[in-house]
Amino acid sequence: PLLVLPNVPWFIGQNVAPNILLTLDDSGSMTETYSPDAFSSQPGSASIAYKSNLNPMYYNASVNYIAPPDENNVPYTTSYTAARRNGFDASRGTVNLQTSYRPEHNYNPKNTAPDNYANHCSASGNCPGVGVPRGSQTEAYWWTYTPDGTATCPNDPALSAMNGLAMSCFTFGRPTTDAQRQNFANWYSFYRTRNLATVSAAMIGFSLLPQDYRVAWQALNTCKSTNFSPSCKGWDSSRSNVNARIGVFDANKRADLWYWLERLPASGGTPLREAVQRAGEYLQLQGAGSPYADDPSATSGLQYTSCRASYSVVMTDGVWNGGNVNAGGNIDGTSRSLPDGRSYSPIAPFKDSNSNTIADLSFLYWSTDLQPSVPNTLRQFMPYQAGLVATDAEYWDGRNDPATWQRMTSIYVGLGLNSWLTTPVKWAGSTFAGAVSPATGYQRFKQDLSQWPASANGLGTGNVYDLWHGAINSRGAFYAADSPDSLVKAFEDLRNRISSREDGASSVSSSSLQVQTDSMMFNTSFSSQRWDGTLRAYKVQSDGTPEPTEAWTTNLTMPLPTGGAIGSHKVYAKGSSGTRVQLTPTTLNLLPTARQTELAAQAAVLSASMTTPIGASELVRWVLGDTSNAELRRRDRLLGDLVNSPPLYEGGRDYGYSVTAWSDSPRIDGKVYAQFVQDKHDTATGRPKHPTVFVGANDGMLHAFDANTGAHRWAYMPSPSFAKLGKRADPLAGHTWYVDGPIVTHDVYHDNAWRTILVASTGAGARGLFALDVTTPDDPKLLWEHFPNNDADTSNDDDDLGYVLGEPVIARAQDGQWIVAFGNGYGHPSNKAMLYVLDAWTGAVVKKINSGAPTPVPGASASSNGLAAPALLYTAGKRLAYAYAGDLLGNVWRFKLSGSSSSAWALDFGGLPLFKATAPDNTPQPITAKIRIASDRQLGRMLLFGTGRLLTDTDPTTIGRQSIYGIRDRADDSGTATRSMLTMQQITLETNSLRTVSTNASPIDSAGWYLDLGHNSANNGERVTMAVNYMPELSLMTVSTVRPTSAADPCGSNVTSWVMTMSPFNGQGVSLFGTGSTTGAGYRLDGVLATPTPIRKTNGKVKLTLNAGTGGLSQVDITRGWNPRAAWNQVR
């Protein structure tokens, strides 16, 4: 039967949606239109009105105030001439902003008029610029403070002096366009008070929350029942039941939350500690109604999922006061035992001298097992763990969360509190921001250089610091927001923060294997709950470690548009003329007829289950980022999931064609190439002019990002993606592959000029690949697409071409022709293993080399075969000589690519496999990973690879003995080598985390060596599906293995990985990993381990960077000395 690839990553188990407990401030100060509190206490004061860069709550013309979405994700409406006083309730009246505007001091959201107005100016008579008396109505306006450094208009005026600032210090402004008028109306109706801005921010932040997340809510003075309220309605109680207890965020729960938000009161004090305590106690509820129960509404037969995380999200605008709270005293200043057996002795930055504070409550509910009868299997979040095992310092690093028990992670949002955070430590912009030396921000507390100030009931400054402290104590986050737009960003970021802690990791790559001044490291992750992805960049320090804070992330540089807009990034596709066209809702006519037909057909399928039908242009709008259609899939990130497409850095690389050995060959001009490489770099700094990171995503596109800033340069959508875009937009559809294969770049010489080209496989997304000219990174050119089975012309269908999961190779043949070589992959009707060679510039097929009919190997099925990625070998004269690749039947083939014409290219070694991989019981061992070539003048040439496959749904549960091999490449045709001719290495010891490997001698004249996976001959399904990493300078190889485990438990890791270090020429174990006094040649991790990335430090040492499914990076130092004998032969 035809080999069928599954639609989801094989290692994905069931993800467990977290609990989110939302607490909003409903105190009386939420009616105010200014920030901070100290701005003014006098109703009618002119100083709090109209000056947005002094009062951040006022209208700011440079901010885009979007109308928040309703429960159906449709934006609320308002207008300039009939602006709603309360944007969420038309019955509260409207204001004509063109004629009847007057700034306000307070507005209660349930009223039809403001509590107090503010004056237009301080002077009597007509106000400057406004043209009307200080207490009258006029058209909407604003003033912008323009300091000049003088005593009259100081650069940073004190709050107490703002009333006395001269009007000459301000520039007058008024809406003059329809867009500006609508923007002002949006601000007025949805953002002008703290209450309205909070409701809008919460709606925007929660509108994109995944529907399987579980949500509960409360306020400070209302909806404050123990174990949360079964009826939480807000100030309008016309609805019978609004259940605020934990429940899945489905349409009904969403409607309940929106009903409450639209009616959030604003009256009373700020008993914040009581609300935090209620949340913590609610999470300790066991039995009926427990928020940890799989079905919180069940009263009997409760089932619990042990790895469900819980987050408390608290928003407040004031200094906490009131409430009768006893947290147990000074919790963070008292020693205590943690659920994992660790002991806490008061240390910075957690300790203080205060009692019963927010920080104490936060530490209490983090350090306590809230569900002691439920197993502790929550995932750790350790983004700042350098090694494979957390040190004590890393365990107590507030940025990490090592807890595995059920605990409450707290996220606090403070509105208008920035001005309080100046003494003893100035707020540095985010929870953990601050320089290490001299210490600033968070580092002042972490290094115990500053103490947390005193906090008590209504005390002031200390109570604001208490929110920051509480976030650190619970391994959460604190946001200090002063303006409506910063409040919106805070809610959006906290949603991303929660979801990112549930993400799975995929790949890591580096911009350079040698640490340089501009080195960057790139890490991808994805969420299998929302099927979106994130690309992160880290600057690499001189010691090879990434900087603690990411340089950029696509979560911020590629935001999801709002308000019905589409993204500003450019998306290209193949047009009807065969050249590149930009894809927009209005350019569909430029696409081939087949693409237009596919889009229309998918739109029709989607429309069949929609209230309002859509067409092809609306579908494309969704693809480009429009979120206004609530009937299509909801998402909170624009970038699709990044699974099997490792990020590729291209930044001025020199491929070596300026050397003499290349220059005297056909179609090469070495002198021109040297200038070409030089032109890629800035003459002043020597750095690449336009460094770019490419990555394929399962949103249908290949993406290009500026490697320095993360800015999205462009995306390219290959033709096969169009036929599946409807599945991406369908809220009920599962996961689909699109552009999920490896990417390569290379310089080629064409038409008397050097160019940089990119070739990408679509992986499991389609049978084929495509190429772009990326010489000018901001202006890519389409070269070709090779998808013969994905067009209307069936006459050119290719039954030999499958899903190309392996990396293609760009090279120059001996006759000077530039080629792309790749294995034909899997899932094709012919079931043959073939090497493909295409013309690199045109995509035309140059040669297909068949390995022959499937070789009959005992126990193998002849009905499914395919060739993995090839490794190319150049001779000493830098001439293309051979390609090596393995197939699913365990054969290692050598293809002869020498000769001045492609007609001479053929299967080598007498048409026989160079080697046949079989298990001890003689069953074939499939080879799906690319072979690596290790060469040494004395030790010969070794082919390094492991065996195993994970291609179909049944592969993870298929148990078969797999191995790691080092096969010596022989020049003669003496017959196929087998395992009986190899030196055996063994796993001699294995613990929960370490394994050791034998060091048996392997004669230089032997056929090679092998290592069977599994300790004590255990046949446990461990296998190798990724290429070996060979480091010639160290004479060292690293191998990543995977072992699928049971996925029945959604909280258990359904895969474990081992990273192993071995000698490439004899297979001996090289013990580089250690825990305590024990060392080993292998280290175990949970999750899928991406191929380790070696980074050479400035001191000559090497550091391996690992990414194993946790979303963070781990690093291991390689301490072995350099081997002076490096490979002469050039290998790719």
mmCIF file of N, CA and C in Angstrom, residues 705-767:
data_model
loop_
_atom_site.group_PDB
_atom_site.id
_atom_site.type_symbol
_atom_site.label_atom_id
_atom_site.label_comp_id
_atom_site.label_asym_id
_atom_site.label_seq_id
_atom_site.Cartn_x
_atom_site.Cartn_y
_atom_site.Cartn_z
ATOM 1 N N PHE A 705 12.540 36.825 7.465
ATOM 2 C CA PHE A 705 12.597 37.830 8.515
ATOM 3 C C PHE A 705 13.981 38.483 8.540
ATOM 4 N N ASP A 706 13.993 39.777 8.840
ATOM 5 C CA ASP A 706 15.256 40.471 9.085
ATOM 6 C C ASP A 706 15.887 39.854 10.324
ATOM 7 N N ALA A 707 17.096 39.304 10.188
ATOM 8 C CA ALA A 707 17.719 38.586 11.302
ATOM 9 C C ALA A 707 18.093 39.517 12.444
ATOM 10 N N ASN A 708 18.290 40.788 12.174
ATOM 11 C CA ASN A 708 18.671 41.722 13.228
ATOM 12 C C ASN A 708 17.485 42.210 14.037
ATOM 13 N N THR A 709 16.364 42.452 13.361
ATOM 14 C CA THR A 709 15.223 43.095 14.016
ATOM 15 C C THR A 709 13.995 42.205 14.138
ATOM 16 N N GLY A 710 13.919 41.146 13.345
ATOM 17 C CA GLY A 710 12.728 40.312 13.338
ATOM 18 C C GLY A 710 11.633 40.834 12.441
ATOM 19 N N ALA A 711 11.872 41.949 11.777
ATOM 20 C CA ALA A 711 10.859 42.490 10.871
ATOM 21 C C ALA A 711 10.567 41.481 9.760
ATOM 22 N N HIS A 712 9.310 41.347 9.428
ATOM 23 C CA HIS A 712 8.902 40.388 8.401
ATOM 24 C C HIS A 712 9.172 40.996 7.027
ATOM 25 N N ARG A 713 10.088 40.398 6.284
ATOM 26 C CA ARG A 713 10.416 40.937 4.964
ATOM 27 C C ARG A 713 9.318 40.588 3.961
ATOM 28 N N TRP A 714 8.982 39.318 3.866
ATOM 29 C CA TRP A 714 7.985 38.868 2.908
ATOM 30 C C TRP A 714 7.691 37.393 3.171
ATOM 31 N N ALA A 715 6.705 36.881 2.462
ATOM 32 C CA ALA A 715 6.395 35.455 2.500
ATOM 33 C C ALA A 715 6.102 34.995 1.083
ATOM 34 N N TYR A 716 6.366 33.722 0.823
ATOM 35 C CA TYR A 716 6.041 33.147 -0.486
ATOM 36 C C TYR A 716 5.136 31.943 -0.274
ATOM 37 N N MET A 717 4.024 31.917 -1.022
ATOM 38 C CA MET A 717 3.068 30.826 -0.937
ATOM 39 C C MET A 717 3.184 29.962 -2.189
ATOM 40 N N PRO A 718 3.754 28.757 -2.070
ATOM 41 C CA PRO A 718 3.843 27.878 -3.243
ATOM 42 C C PRO A 718 2.452 27.427 -3.681
ATOM 43 N N SER A 719 2.341 27.068 -4.923
ATOM 44 C CA SER A 719 1.027 26.781 -5.510
ATOM 45 C C SER A 719 0.222 25.712 -4.787
ATOM 46 N N PRO A 720 0.820 24.601 -4.316
ATOM 47 C CA PRO A 720 0.001 23.583 -3.655
ATOM 48 C C PRO A 720 -0.715 24.070 -2.404
ATOM 49 N N SER A 721 -0.255 25.162 -1.792
ATOM 50 C CA SER A 721 -0.900 25.640 -0.570
ATOM 51 C C SER A 721 -2.312 26.148 -0.832
ATOM 52 N N PHE A 722 -2.551 26.674 -2.011
ATOM 53 C CA PHE A 722 -3.842 27.296 -2.293
ATOM 54 C C PHE A 722 -4.993 26.317 -2.125
ATOM 55 N N ALA A 723 -4.777 25.082 -2.513
ATOM 56 C CA ALA A 723 -5.868 24.101 -2.481
ATOM 57 C C ALA A 723 -6.254 23.706 -1.065
ATOM 58 N N LYS A 724 -5.481 24.157 -0.063
ATOM 59 C CA LYS A 724 -5.754 23.747 1.313
ATOM 60 C C LYS A 724 -5.976 24.922 2.252
ATOM 61 N N LEU A 725 -6.054 26.147 1.734
ATOM 62 C CA LEU A 725 -6.207 27.304 2.602
ATOM 63 C C LEU A 725 -7.528 27.284 3.356
ATOM 64 N N GLY A 726 -8.534 26.660 2.771
ATOM 65 C CA GLY A 726 -9.830 26.566 3.445
ATOM 66 C C GLY A 726 -9.729 25.800 4.751
ATOM 67 N N LYS A 727 -8.874 24.782 4.789
ATOM 68 C CA LYS A 727 -8.699 24.019 6.020
ATOM 69 C C LYS A 727 -8.045 24.876 7.101
ATOM 70 N N ARG A 728 -7.154 25.739 6.688
ATOM 71 C CA ARG A 728 -6.509 26.620 7.648
ATOM 72 C C ARG A 728 -7.515 27.584 8.283
ATOM 73 N N ALA A 729 -8.501 28.017 7.508
ATOM 74 C CA ALA A 729 -9.477 28.985 7.996
ATOM 75 C C ALA A 729 -10.672 28.336 8.682
ATOM 76 N N ASP A 730 -10.846 27.042 8.510
ATOM 77 C CA ASP A 730 -12.002 26.333 9.061
ATOM 78 C C ASP A 730 -11.813 26.118 10.558
ATOM 79 N N PRO A 731 -12.696 26.668 11.412
ATOM 80 C CA PRO A 731 -12.513 26.514 12.858
ATOM 81 C C PRO A 731 -12.656 25.080 13.339
ATOM 82 N N LEU A 732 -13.275 24.217 12.529
ATOM 83 C CA LEU A 732 -13.480 22.827 12.932
ATOM 84 C C LEU A 732 -12.438 21.885 12.352
ATOM 85 N N ALA A 733 -11.616 22.368 11.451
ATOM 86 C CA ALA A 733 -10.626 21.508 10.807
ATOM 87 C C ALA A 733 -9.429 21.293 11.728
ATOM 88 N N GLY A 734 -8.764 20.175 11.563
ATOM 89 C CA GLY A 734 -7.570 19.888 12.347
ATOM 90 C C GLY A 734 -6.333 20.465 11.700
ATOM 91 N N HIS A 735 -5.220 19.834 11.979
ATOM 92 C CA HIS A 735 -3.943 20.330 11.476
ATOM 93 C C HIS A 735 -3.703 19.856 10.046
ATOM 94 N N THR A 736 -3.044 20.715 9.282
ATOM 95 C CA THR A 736 -2.683 20.399 7.904
ATOM 96 C C THR A 736 -1.255 20.869 7.660
ATOM 97 N N TRP A 737 -0.510 20.065 6.888
ATOM 98 C CA TRP A 737 0.847 20.461 6.514
ATOM 99 C C TRP A 737 0.793 21.374 5.287
ATOM 100 N N TYR A 738 1.678 22.344 5.243
ATOM 101 C CA TYR A 738 1.759 23.259 4.100
ATOM 102 C C TYR A 738 3.212 23.386 3.614
ATOM 103 N N VAL A 739 3.994 24.223 4.300
ATOM 104 C CA VAL A 739 5.414 24.393 3.960
ATOM 105 C C VAL A 739 6.197 23.949 5.187
ATOM 106 N N ASP A 740 6.585 22.686 5.189
ATOM 107 C CA ASP A 740 7.090 22.077 6.413
ATOM 108 C C ASP A 740 8.423 21.362 6.202
ATOM 109 N N GLY A 741 9.115 21.686 5.132
ATOM 110 C CA GLY A 741 10.355 20.988 4.833
ATOM 111 C C GLY A 741 11.586 21.839 5.037
ATOM 112 N N PRO A 742 12.748 21.244 4.850
ATOM 113 C CA PRO A 742 14.008 21.977 5.012
ATOM 114 C C PRO A 742 14.243 22.993 3.907
ATOM 115 N N ILE A 743 15.107 23.956 4.195
ATOM 116 C CA ILE A 743 15.431 25.055 3.297
ATOM 117 C C ILE A 743 16.945 25.116 3.151
ATOM 118 N N VAL A 744 17.422 25.391 1.952
ATOM 119 C CA VAL A 744 18.857 25.587 1.731
ATOM 120 C C VAL A 744 19.056 26.829 0.862
ATOM 121 N N THR A 745 20.200 27.474 1.029
ATOM 122 C CA THR A 745 20.595 28.581 0.159
ATOM 123 C C THR A 745 22.000 28.305 -0.358
ATOM 124 N N HIS A 746 22.324 28.943 -1.478
ATOM 125 C CA HIS A 746 23.650 28.749 -2.060
ATOM 126 C C HIS A 746 23.861 29.831 -3.123
ATOM 127 N N ASP A 747 25.120 30.139 -3.377
ATOM 128 C CA ASP A 747 25.464 31.068 -4.454
ATOM 129 C C ASP A 747 25.695 30.284 -5.741
ATOM 130 N N VAL A 748 25.141 30.781 -6.827
ATOM 131 C CA VAL A 748 25.330 30.148 -8.136
ATOM 132 C C VAL A 748 25.708 31.217 -9.157
ATOM 133 N N TYR A 749 26.349 30.777 -10.224
ATOM 134 C CA TYR A 749 26.790 31.685 -11.288
ATOM 135 C C TYR A 749 25.867 31.481 -12.481
ATOM 136 N N HIS A 750 25.138 32.545 -12.845
ATOM 137 C CA HIS A 750 24.169 32.420 -13.934
ATOM 138 C C HIS A 750 24.180 33.692 -14.768
ATOM 139 N N ASP A 751 24.213 33.489 -16.071
ATOM 140 C CA ASP A 751 24.131 34.604 -17.010
ATOM 141 C C ASP A 751 25.192 35.668 -16.681
ATOM 142 N N ASN A 752 26.423 35.178 -16.449
ATOM 143 C CA ASN A 752 27.580 36.036 -16.190
ATOM 144 C C ASN A 752 27.450 36.869 -14.916
ATOM 145 N N ALA A 753 26.700 36.368 -13.966
ATOM 146 C CA ALA A 753 26.557 37.087 -12.699
ATOM 147 C C ALA A 753 26.322 36.080 -11.573
ATOM 148 N N TRP A 754 26.789 36.445 -10.386
ATOM 149 C CA TRP A 754 26.564 35.605 -9.220
ATOM 150 C C TRP A 754 25.228 35.954 -8.579
ATOM 151 N N ARG A 755 24.533 34.922 -8.141
ATOM 152 C CA ARG A 755 23.232 35.101 -7.499
ATOM 153 C C ARG A 755 23.161 34.172 -6.278
ATOM 154 N N THR A 756 22.333 34.541 -5.303
ATOM 155 C CA THR A 756 22.044 33.667 -4.165
ATOM 156 C C THR A 756 20.642 33.105 -4.349
ATOM 157 N N ILE A 757 20.543 31.789 -4.365
ATOM 158 C CA ILE A 757 19.231 31.177 -4.564
ATOM 159 C C ILE A 757 18.844 30.362 -3.334
ATOM 160 N N LEU A 758 17.560 30.214 -3.165
ATOM 161 C CA LEU A 758 16.983 29.434 -2.074
ATOM 162 C C LEU A 758 16.153 28.317 -2.667
ATOM 163 N N VAL A 759 16.311 27.121 -2.137
ATOM 164 C CA VAL A 759 15.494 25.978 -2.525
ATOM 165 C C VAL A 759 14.834 25.437 -1.269
ATOM 166 N N ALA A 760 13.530 25.257 -1.317
ATOM 167 C CA ALA A 760 12.791 24.777 -0.155
ATOM 168 C C ALA A 760 11.887 23.627 -0.542
ATOM 169 N N SER A 761 11.877 22.635 0.302
ATOM 170 C CA SER A 761 10.910 21.543 0.172
ATOM 171 C C SER A 761 9.665 21.907 0.966
ATOM 172 N N THR A 762 8.525 21.458 0.493
ATOM 173 C CA THR A 762 7.295 21.664 1.250
ATOM 174 C C THR A 762 7.063 20.550 2.262
ATOM 175 N N GLY A 763 8.006 19.603 2.362
ATOM 176 C CA GLY A 763 7.880 18.535 3.342
ATOM 177 C C GLY A 763 6.622 17.722 3.108
ATOM 178 N N ALA A 764 5.875 17.477 4.166
ATOM 179 C CA ALA A 764 4.636 16.709 4.062
ATOM 180 C C ALA A 764 3.500 17.524 3.473
ATOM 181 N N GLY A 765 3.766 18.792 3.117
ATOM 182 C CA GLY A 765 2.708 19.646 2.570
ATOM 183 C C GLY A 765 2.371 19.358 1.129
ATOM 184 N N ALA A 766 3.340 18.922 0.336
ATOM 185 C CA ALA A 766 3.110 18.634 -1.084
ATOM 186 C C ALA A 766 4.304 17.870 -1.619
ATOM 187 N N ARG A 767 4.116 17.176 -2.719
ATOM 188 C CA ARG A 767 5.189 16.382 -3.323
ATOM 189 C C ARG A 767 6.006 17.256 -4.271
#
